[in-house]
Amino acid sequence: MALQQAQQTIHVDGEWREAASGAAREILDPADATPFALVAEGDERDVDAAVAAARRAFDEGPWPRTSTAERAALLHRVADLLVRDREELGLLESRDAGKTLEEGRVDIDCVAEAFRYFADLVAAESTGRVVDAGSPDVHSVVVHEPVGVCSLITPWNYPLLQASWKIAPALAAGNTFVVKPSEITPLTTIALIELLVEAGLPAGAANIVTGPGHSVGARLAEHPGVDLVSFTGGLVSGTKVAQAAAADVKKVALELGGKNPNVVFADACATDDGFDTAVDQALNAAFIHSGQVCSAGARLIVEESVRERFVAELARRAGRIRLGRGTEKGVECGPLVSARQRERTEAYVASALAEGAVLRCGGRRPEPSATRPATGYFYEPTVLDQCHREMKVVREEVFGPVLTVETFSTEDEAVALANDTEYGLAGAVWTADPGRARRVAGRMRHGTVWINDFHPYLPQAEWGGFGKSGIGRELGPAGLAEYRETKHVYQNLAPKPVRWFAG
Ligand code: NAD
């Protein structure tokens, strides 16, 4: 991998170039706020050039016309290249997004897995569904075709993983695309474009424009040459994308935020092992990647009878999480991604305390240390007890290391609390009672429900949300279907006049 540097990070029609304006942006390491890369700061002109290239590649180029076997083979080659470059890409993701090196490596494994999954999915497909038209003179078949040119807009928390959930199915289905990574974490997506080129993807099929949301993202959402916009990010930007795309009825897929409940019944804590597991997983649910996870279990909803014991142990262990630069050995949590994200988190904690929440741990910036420069965007894992559903911190997505605690006494109350959110991305229920587990999971209005677990996902299973968590699904067969049009081909094998009109 030879990561594009010196501002040539826009890839259009097979060529790397600077922004049309010549502008560039410094990419900061969130562990110490120092710049470590420079990328092109594109604008609408770069988007127009990239969409034109993707349009030509779709309308006239070879990629949409390749066989599924060829597409699958290319996606497998990309997965092989990702495995080859795992260390380098994992390190890049760690520095760019502030996650630990191990998390960076795991992300790259998951990216390779997504490419392999969609490769195998298309390779195993039949060419169409023959429909019984009720006549031997008719051949009727339903086929799936690529949707066209796709705008793919991604966030900063899992930069390459979120991009791969779009790029792999888009290519598997035979589309061409323009991707816009988050302006603060674009590096691994740029590197992936290099790997797609190395794997042999024809020029124009994969294009990238680096730059901000208000210009590059907004133009990609409204561009008349685009057929589908797939967006992952926050609710506010997602709403703007949907509005822009609606002007000429583009297809839209939105993966937005979450305010995800982690419901713990007392019976899950009846044994020491059960208690330890539920606490451990509640920590993981809330604080992995410093809580900057769309499916973070940021709302602990715990049965009143075990609340004090559970929260005391949780706060004790949260207070011991080792914060530092993600690349340092022994560090368990990195910094927040930006100064803005830390300020946002601080404002939510301040509002919670003003509304009556009780601070059990954290709630401040940690002291600097050898692994934690004073200039880094670190924030201590924070547990806020005595929270209730009217609080802003309970209703809105913080996207930082902040866990709120609410309690319940009955199963109905637990379900009502878990569903009391405008989002509906993911949630979990912890219980030793299998009947209760199934009942509660069945009543939870969320796109993913975990029973006695938190966070695992499978590329074979759809990912996405109810309510304001989005529209559509990624991963699984539905994640491929997003990138396709469905066409019914009805062939009359013995045409005759219909004589509807007498003359
Ligand atoms: P964001 O909405 O600020 O930005 C996401 C992307 O959209 C970025 O590339 C940004 O430049 C671009 N953008 C911003 N304004 C735009 C506009 N008007 N038009 C087009 N594009 C625009 O989100 P973020 O802060 O980067 O990411 C955090 C959010 O992403 C959280 O809300 C999180 O829950 C969500 N997220 C959701 C999932 C999921 O699977 N549901 C996964 C990861 C992140």
Coordinates of N, CA, C and O in Angstrom, one line a residue, residues 36-182:
F36 N -0.8 14.6 11.0 CA 0.1 13.6 10.5 C -0.2 13.2 9.1 O 0.5 12.3 8.5
A37 N -1.1 13.9 8.4 CA -1.4 13.6 7.0 C -2.0 14.8 6.4 O -2.6 15.7 7.2
L38 N -2.0 14.9 5.1 CA -2.6 16.1 4.4 C -3.5 15.5 3.3 O -3.0 14.6 2.6
V39 N -4.7 15.9 3.2 CA -5.6 15.4 2.2 C -6.2 16.5 1.4 O -6.4 17.6 1.9
A40 N -6.6 16.2 0.2 CA -7.3 17.2 -0.6 C -8.6 17.6 0.0 O -9.4 16.7 0.5
E41 N -8.9 18.9 0.0 CA -10.2 19.4 0.5 C -11.1 19.7 -0.7 O -11.1 20.8 -1.3
G42 N -11.8 18.6 -1.2 CA -12.6 18.8 -2.4 C -13.8 19.7 -2.2 O -14.1 20.1 -1.1
D43 N -14.4 20.0 -3.3 CA -15.7 20.7 -3.2 C -16.6 20.2 -4.4 O -16.4 19.2 -5.0
E44 N -17.6 21.0 -4.7 CA -18.6 20.6 -5.6 C -18.0 20.2 -7.0 O -18.5 19.3 -7.7
R45 N -17.0 21.0 -7.4 CA -16.4 20.7 -8.7 C -15.8 19.3 -8.8 O -15.9 18.6 -9.8
D46 N -15.2 18.9 -7.7 CA -14.6 17.6 -7.7 C -15.7 16.5 -7.7 O -15.5 15.5 -8.3
V47 N -16.8 16.8 -7.0 CA -17.9 15.8 -7.0 C -18.4 15.7 -8.5 O -18.7 14.6 -9.0
D48 N -18.6 16.8 -9.1 CA -19.2 16.8 -10.5 C -18.3 15.9 -11.4 O -18.8 15.1 -12.2
A49 N -17.0 16.1 -11.3 CA -16.0 15.3 -12.1 C -16.1 13.8 -11.8 O -16.2 13.0 -12.6
A50 N -16.2 13.5 -10.5 CA -16.3 12.1 -10.0 C -17.6 11.5 -10.4 O -17.6 10.3 -10.9
V51 N -18.7 12.2 -10.3 CA -20.0 11.6 -10.7 C -20.0 11.4 -12.2 O -20.5 10.3 -12.7
A52 N -19.4 12.3 -13.0 CA -19.4 12.1 -14.4 C -18.6 10.9 -14.8 O -19.0 10.1 -15.7
A53 N -17.5 10.7 -14.1 CA -16.7 9.5 -14.4 C -17.4 8.2 -14.0 O -17.4 7.2 -14.7
A54 N -18.1 8.2 -12.8 CA -18.9 7.0 -12.4 C -20.0 6.8 -13.4 O -20.4 5.6 -13.6
R55 N -20.6 7.9 -13.9 CA -21.7 7.7 -14.8 C -21.3 7.1 -16.1 O -21.9 6.1 -16.6
R56 N -20.1 7.6 -16.6 CA -19.6 7.0 -17.9 C -19.3 5.5 -17.6 O -19.5 4.6 -18.4
A57 N -18.6 5.2 -16.5 CA -18.2 3.8 -16.2 C -19.4 2.9 -16.0 O -19.4 1.8 -16.4
F58 N -20.5 3.5 -15.6 CA -21.7 2.7 -15.4 C -22.4 2.5 -16.8 O -22.8 1.4 -17.2
D59 N -22.6 3.6 -17.5 CA -23.3 3.5 -18.8 C -22.6 2.8 -19.9 O -23.2 2.2 -20.8
E60 N -21.2 3.0 -19.9 CA -20.4 2.5 -21.0 C -19.3 1.5 -20.6 O -18.8 0.8 -21.5
G61 N -19.0 1.5 -19.4 CA -17.8 0.8 -19.0 C -18.0 -0.7 -18.8 O -19.2 -1.2 -18.8
P62 N -17.0 -1.5 -18.5 CA -17.1 -2.9 -18.4 C -17.7 -3.4 -17.1 O -18.4 -4.5 -17.1
W63 N -17.6 -2.7 -16.0 CA -17.9 -3.3 -14.7 C -19.3 -3.8 -14.6 O -19.6 -4.9 -14.1
P64 N -20.3 -2.9 -14.9 CA -21.7 -3.4 -14.8 C -22.0 -4.6 -15.6 O -23.0 -5.3 -15.4
R65 N -21.2 -4.9 -16.6 CA -21.4 -6.0 -17.6 C -20.6 -7.2 -17.3 O -20.6 -8.2 -18.0
T66 N -19.8 -7.2 -16.2 CA -19.0 -8.4 -15.9 C -19.9 -9.4 -15.3 O -21.0 -9.1 -14.8
S67 N -19.5 -10.7 -15.4 CA -20.3 -11.7 -14.8 C -20.2 -11.7 -13.2 O -19.2 -11.1 -12.7
T68 N -21.1 -12.3 -12.6 CA -21.0 -12.3 -11.1 C -19.8 -13.0 -10.6 O -19.2 -12.7 -9.6
A69 N -19.4 -14.0 -11.4 CA -18.2 -14.8 -11.0 C -17.0 -13.9 -11.0 O -16.1 -13.9 -10.1
E70 N -16.9 -13.0 -12.1 CA -15.7 -12.1 -12.2 C -15.8 -11.1 -11.0 O -14.7 -10.8 -10.4
R71 N -17.0 -10.6 -10.7 CA -17.1 -9.6 -9.6 C -16.7 -10.3 -8.3 O -16.0 -9.7 -7.5
A72 N -17.2 -11.5 -8.1 CA -16.8 -12.2 -6.9 C -15.3 -12.4 -6.8 O -14.7 -12.2 -5.7
A73 N -14.7 -12.7 -7.9 CA -13.3 -13.0 -7.8 C -12.5 -11.7 -7.5 O -11.6 -11.7 -6.7
L74 N -13.0 -10.6 -8.0 CA -12.3 -9.3 -7.7 C -12.5 -9.0 -6.2 O -11.5 -8.6 -5.5
L75 N -13.7 -9.2 -5.7 CA -13.9 -8.9 -4.3 C -13.0 -9.8 -3.4 O -12.5 -9.3 -2.4
H76 N -12.8 -11.0 -3.8 CA -12.0 -11.9 -3.0 C -10.5 -11.4 -3.1 O -9.8 -11.4 -2.1
R77 N -10.1 -10.9 -4.2 CA -8.7 -10.3 -4.4 C -8.6 -9.1 -3.4 O -7.5 -9.0 -2.8
V78 N -9.6 -8.3 -3.4 CA -9.5 -7.2 -2.4 C -9.4 -7.6 -1.0 O -8.6 -7.1 -0.2
A79 N -10.2 -8.7 -0.6 CA -10.0 -9.2 0.7 C -8.6 -9.7 1.0 O -8.1 -9.5 2.1
D80 N -8.0 -10.4 0.0 CA -6.7 -10.9 0.2 C -5.7 -9.7 0.4 O -4.8 -9.8 1.2
L81 N -5.9 -8.6 -0.4 CA -5.0 -7.5 -0.2 C -5.2 -6.8 1.2 O -4.2 -6.3 1.8
L82 N -6.4 -6.8 1.6 CA -6.7 -6.2 3.0 C -5.9 -7.1 4.0 O -5.4 -6.5 5.0
V83 N -6.0 -8.4 3.9 CA -5.2 -9.2 4.8 C -3.7 -9.0 4.7 O -3.1 -8.8 5.7
R84 N -3.3 -8.8 3.5 CA -1.8 -8.5 3.3 C -1.4 -7.2 4.0 O -0.4 -7.2 4.6
D85 N -2.3 -6.2 3.9 CA -2.0 -4.9 4.5 C -2.6 -4.7 5.9 O -2.7 -3.5 6.3
R86 N -3.0 -5.7 6.5 CA -3.7 -5.6 7.8 C -3.0 -4.7 8.8 O -3.6 -3.8 9.4
E87 N -1.7 -5.0 9.0 CA -1.0 -4.2 10.1 C -1.0 -2.7 9.7 O -1.2 -1.9 10.6
E88 N -0.6 -2.4 8.5 CA -0.5 -1.0 8.1 C -1.9 -0.3 8.2 O -2.0 0.8 8.7
L89 N -2.9 -1.0 7.7 CA -4.2 -0.4 7.7 C -4.8 -0.3 9.1 O -5.4 0.7 9.5
G90 N -4.5 -1.3 9.9 CA -5.0 -1.3 11.3 C -4.3 -0.1 12.1 O -5.0 0.6 12.8
L91 N -3.0 0.1 11.8 CA -2.3 1.2 12.4 C -2.9 2.6 12.0 O -3.1 3.5 12.7
L92 N -3.1 2.7 10.7 CA -3.7 3.9 10.1 C -5.1 4.2 10.7 O -5.3 5.4 11.1
E93 N -5.9 3.2 10.8 CA -7.2 3.4 11.4 C -7.1 3.8 12.9 O -7.8 4.7 13.4
S94 N -6.2 3.2 13.6 CA -5.9 3.5 15.0 C -5.5 5.0 15.1 O -6.1 5.7 16.0
R95 N -4.6 5.4 14.3 CA -4.1 6.8 14.5 C -5.2 7.8 14.0 O -5.4 8.9 14.6
D96 N -5.9 7.4 13.0 CA -6.9 8.4 12.4 C -8.1 8.6 13.3 O -8.5 9.7 13.6
A97 N -8.6 7.4 13.8 CA -9.9 7.5 14.5 C -9.6 7.4 16.0 O -10.6 7.6 16.8
G98 N -8.4 7.2 16.5 CA -8.1 7.2 17.9 C -8.4 5.9 18.6 O -8.4 5.9 19.8
K99 N -8.6 4.8 17.8 CA -9.0 3.6 18.5 C -7.7 2.8 18.8 O -6.6 3.2 18.3
T100 N -7.8 1.8 19.7 CA -6.6 1.0 20.0 C -6.2 0.3 18.7 O -7.0 0.0 17.8
L101 N -4.9 -0.1 18.7 CA -4.3 -0.8 17.6 C -5.1 -2.1 17.3 O -5.4 -2.5 16.2
E102 N -5.4 -2.8 18.4 CA -6.1 -4.1 18.3 C -7.4 -3.9 17.7 O -7.9 -4.6 16.8
E103 N -8.1 -2.8 18.1 CA -9.4 -2.5 17.5 C -9.3 -2.2 16.0 O -10.1 -2.6 15.2
G104 N -8.2 -1.5 15.7 CA -7.9 -1.2 14.3 C -7.7 -2.4 13.5 O -8.3 -2.6 12.4
R105 N -7.0 -3.4 14.0 CA -6.7 -4.7 13.3 C -8.0 -5.4 13.1 O -8.3 -6.0 12.1
V106 N -8.8 -5.5 14.2 CA -10.1 -6.2 14.1 C -11.0 -5.6 13.1 O -11.7 -6.3 12.3
D107 N -11.0 -4.3 13.0 CA -11.8 -3.6 12.0 C -11.4 -4.1 10.6 O -12.2 -4.3 9.7
I108 N -10.1 -4.2 10.3 CA -9.6 -4.6 9.0 C -10.1 -6.0 8.7 O -10.5 -6.4 7.6
D109 N -10.0 -6.9 9.7 CA -10.5 -8.3 9.5 C -12.0 -8.2 9.1 O -12.4 -9.0 8.3
C110 N -12.7 -7.4 9.8 CA -14.2 -7.3 9.5 C -14.4 -6.8 8.1 O -15.4 -7.2 7.4
V111 N -13.6 -5.8 7.7 CA -13.7 -5.3 6.3 C -13.5 -6.4 5.3 O -14.3 -6.6 4.4
A112 N -12.4 -7.2 5.5 CA -12.1 -8.3 4.6 C -13.3 -9.3 4.6 O -13.7 -9.8 3.5
E113 N -13.8 -9.5 5.8 CA -15.0 -10.4 5.9 C -16.2 -9.9 5.1 O -16.9 -10.7 4.4
A114 N -16.4 -8.6 5.1 CA -17.6 -8.1 4.4 C -17.4 -8.3 2.9 O -18.3 -8.6 2.2
F115 N -16.1 -8.1 2.4 CA -15.9 -8.3 1.0 C -16.1 -9.7 0.6 O -16.7 -10.0 -0.4
R116 N -15.6 -10.6 1.4 CA -15.8 -12.1 1.1 C -17.3 -12.5 1.2 O -17.7 -13.2 0.4
Y117 N -18.0 -11.9 2.1 CA -19.4 -12.3 2.3 C -20.2 -11.9 1.0 O -20.9 -12.7 0.4
F118 N -20.0 -10.6 0.5 CA -20.8 -10.2 -0.6 C -20.3 -10.9 -1.9 O -21.1 -11.2 -2.8
A119 N -19.0 -11.2 -2.0 CA -18.5 -12.0 -3.1 C -19.2 -13.4 -3.2 O -19.7 -13.8 -4.2
D120 N -19.3 -14.0 -2.0 CA -19.9 -15.4 -2.0 C -21.4 -15.3 -2.3 O -22.0 -16.2 -2.9
L121 N -22.0 -14.2 -1.8 CA -23.4 -14.1 -1.9 C -23.8 -14.0 -3.4 O -24.7 -14.7 -3.9
V122 N -23.1 -13.1 -4.2 CA -23.5 -13.0 -5.6 C -23.0 -14.2 -6.4 O -23.7 -14.6 -7.3
A123 N -21.9 -14.8 -6.0 CA -21.4 -16.0 -6.7 C -22.4 -17.1 -6.6 O -22.5 -17.9 -7.6
A124 N -23.1 -17.2 -5.5 CA -24.0 -18.3 -5.3 C -25.4 -18.1 -5.9 O -26.3 -19.0 -5.9
E125 N -25.7 -16.9 -6.5 CA -27.0 -16.6 -6.9 C -27.4 -17.2 -8.2 O -26.5 -17.4 -9.1
S126 N -28.7 -17.5 -8.4 CA -29.1 -17.9 -9.7 C -29.4 -16.6 -10.5 O -29.4 -15.5 -10.0
T127 N -29.7 -16.8 -11.8 CA -29.7 -15.6 -12.7 C -31.1 -14.9 -12.7 O -31.3 -13.9 -13.2
G128 N -32.1 -15.5 -12.1 CA -33.4 -14.8 -12.0 C -34.4 -15.8 -11.5 O -34.2 -17.0 -11.4
R129 N -35.6 -15.2 -11.2 CA -36.7 -16.1 -10.6 C -37.7 -16.2 -11.7 O -38.4 -15.2 -12.1
V130 N -37.9 -17.4 -12.2 CA -38.9 -17.7 -13.2 C -40.3 -17.7 -12.5 O -40.5 -18.3 -11.5
V131 N -41.2 -16.9 -13.2 CA -42.5 -16.8 -12.6 C -43.5 -17.6 -13.5 O -43.4 -17.5 -14.7
D132 N -44.4 -18.3 -12.8 CA -45.4 -19.1 -13.6 C -46.5 -18.1 -14.1 O -47.3 -17.6 -13.3
A133 N -46.5 -17.8 -15.4 CA -47.5 -16.8 -15.9 C -48.8 -17.5 -16.2 O -49.7 -16.8 -16.7
G134 N -48.9 -18.7 -16.0 CA -50.2 -19.4 -16.3 C -50.4 -19.7 -17.8 O -51.5 -20.1 -18.2
S135 N -49.4 -19.6 -18.6 CA -49.5 -19.9 -20.0 C -48.2 -20.5 -20.6 O -47.1 -19.9 -20.3
P136 N -48.2 -21.5 -21.4 CA -47.0 -22.0 -21.9 C -46.4 -21.1 -23.0 O -45.2 -21.2 -23.4
D137 N -47.2 -20.1 -23.4 CA -46.7 -19.1 -24.4 C -46.0 -17.9 -23.8 O -45.6 -17.0 -24.5
V138 N -45.9 -17.9 -22.5 CA -45.2 -16.8 -21.8 C -44.0 -17.3 -21.0 O -44.1 -18.2 -20.3
H139 N -42.9 -16.5 -21.2 CA -41.8 -16.8 -20.3 C -41.6 -15.5 -19.5 O -41.4 -14.4 -20.0
S140 N -41.7 -15.7 -18.1 CA -41.7 -14.5 -17.3 C -40.6 -14.7 -16.2 O -40.6 -15.7 -15.5
V141 N -39.7 -13.7 -16.1 CA -38.6 -13.9 -15.2 C -38.3 -12.6 -14.5 O -38.5 -11.5 -15.1
V142 N -38.0 -12.7 -13.2 CA -37.7 -11.5 -12.4 C -36.2 -11.5 -12.2 O -35.6 -12.5 -11.7
V143 N -35.5 -10.4 -12.6 CA -34.1 -10.3 -12.5 C -33.7 -9.1 -11.7 O -34.5 -8.2 -11.5
H144 N -32.5 -9.1 -11.2 CA -32.0 -8.0 -10.4 C -30.8 -7.3 -11.1 O -29.9 -8.1 -11.5
E145 N -30.8 -6.0 -11.2 CA -29.8 -5.3 -11.9 C -29.2 -4.2 -11.0 O -29.9 -3.8 -10.1
P146 N -28.0 -3.8 -11.4 CA -27.4 -2.7 -10.5 C -28.2 -1.5 -10.6 O -28.8 -1.2 -11.7
V147 N -28.2 -0.7 -9.5 CA -29.1 0.5 -9.5 C -28.4 1.6 -10.3 O -29.1 2.5 -10.8
G148 N -27.1 1.6 -10.4 CA -26.4 2.7 -11.2 C -25.3 3.3 -10.5 O -24.4 2.6 -10.0
V149 N -25.3 4.6 -10.5 CA -24.2 5.4 -9.8 C -24.6 5.6 -8.3 O -25.7 6.1 -8.1
C150 N -23.7 5.2 -7.4 CA -24.0 5.4 -6.0 C -23.1 6.4 -5.3 O -21.9 6.4 -5.5
S151 N -23.8 7.3 -4.5 CA -23.0 8.2 -3.6 C -23.0 7.5 -2.3 O -24.0 7.1 -1.7
L152 N -21.8 7.3 -1.8 CA -21.6 6.6 -0.5 C -20.9 7.6 0.5 O -19.8 8.0 0.3
I153 N -21.6 7.9 1.6 CA -21.2 8.9 2.5 C -21.0 8.2 3.9 O -22.0 7.6 4.4
T154 N -19.8 8.4 4.5 CA -19.5 7.6 5.7 C -19.0 8.4 6.9 O -18.5 9.5 6.7
P155 N -19.2 7.9 8.1 CA -18.8 8.6 9.3 C -17.3 8.3 9.8 O -16.6 7.6 9.1
W156 N -17.0 8.9 10.9 CA -15.6 8.8 11.4 C -15.3 7.7 12.4 O -14.2 7.4 12.8
N157 N -16.4 7.0 12.9 CA -16.1 6.1 14.1 C -15.6 4.8 13.6 O -14.7 4.2 14.3
Y158 N -16.1 4.2 12.6 CA -15.6 3.0 12.0 C -15.3 3.3 10.5 O -16.1 2.8 9.6
P159 N -14.3 4.1 10.2 CA -14.2 4.7 8.8 C -14.2 3.6 7.7 O -15.0 3.7 6.8
L160 N -13.4 2.6 7.8 CA -13.3 1.7 6.7 C -14.4 0.6 6.8 O -14.9 0.2 5.8
L161 N -14.7 0.3 8.0 CA -15.8 -0.8 8.1 C -17.1 -0.2 7.5 O -17.8 -0.9 6.8
Q162 N -17.5 1.0 7.9 CA -18.7 1.5 7.4 C -18.6 1.7 5.8 O -19.6 1.4 5.1
A163 N -17.5 2.1 5.4 CA -17.3 2.2 3.9 C -17.5 0.8 3.2 O -18.1 0.7 2.2
S164 N -16.9 -0.2 3.9 CA -16.9 -1.5 3.2 C -18.3 -2.1 3.2 O -18.7 -2.8 2.3
W165 N -19.2 -1.8 4.2 CA -20.6 -2.2 4.1 C -21.3 -1.7 3.0 O -22.4 -2.1 2.6
K166 N -20.8 -0.6 2.4 CA -21.4 0.0 1.2 C -20.7 -0.4 -0.1 O -21.3 -0.8 -1.1
I167 N -19.4 -0.3 0.0 CA -18.6 -0.5 -1.3 C -18.7 -2.0 -1.7 O -18.9 -2.2 -2.9
A168 N -18.6 -2.9 -0.8 CA -18.6 -4.3 -1.2 C -19.9 -4.7 -1.9 O -19.9 -5.3 -3.0
P169 N -21.1 -4.4 -1.3 CA -22.3 -4.8 -2.0 C -22.5 -4.0 -3.2 O -23.1 -4.5 -4.2
A170 N -22.1 -2.7 -3.2 CA -22.3 -1.8 -4.4 C -21.6 -2.5 -5.6 O -22.1 -2.6 -6.7
L171 N -20.3 -2.9 -5.4 CA -19.5 -3.5 -6.4 C -20.0 -4.9 -6.8 O -20.1 -5.3 -7.9
A172 N -20.4 -5.6 -5.8 CA -20.9 -7.0 -6.0 C -22.1 -7.0 -6.9 O -22.3 -7.8 -7.8
A173 N -22.9 -5.9 -6.8 CA -24.1 -5.8 -7.6 C -23.9 -5.2 -9.0 O -24.7 -5.2 -9.8
G174 N -22.6 -4.7 -9.2 CA -22.3 -4.2 -10.5 C -22.4 -2.7 -10.7 O -22.5 -2.2 -11.8
N175 N -22.5 -2.0 -9.6 CA -22.6 -0.5 -9.6 C -21.3 0.2 -9.7 O -20.2 -0.4 -9.5
T176 N -21.3 1.5 -10.0 CA -20.1 2.3 -9.9 C -20.4 3.3 -8.8 O -21.6 3.5 -8.4
F177 N -19.4 3.9 -8.2 CA -19.7 4.8 -7.0 C -18.7 5.9 -6.9 O -17.6 5.9 -7.4
V178 N -19.1 6.9 -6.1 CA -18.2 7.9 -5.5 C -18.4 7.8 -4.0 O -19.5 7.9 -3.5
V179 N -17.3 7.7 -3.3 CA -17.4 7.6 -1.9 C -16.8 8.9 -1.3 O -15.8 9.5 -1.8
K180 N -17.5 9.3 -0.2 CA -16.9 10.5 0.6 C -16.8 10.0 2.0 O -17.7 9.9 2.8
P181 N -15.5 9.8 2.5 CA -15.3 9.5 3.9 C -15.5 10.7 4.7 O -15.5 11.9 4.2
S182 N -15.6 10.5 6.0 CA -15.6 11.7 6.9 C -14.4 12.5 6.7 O -13.3 12.0 6.5

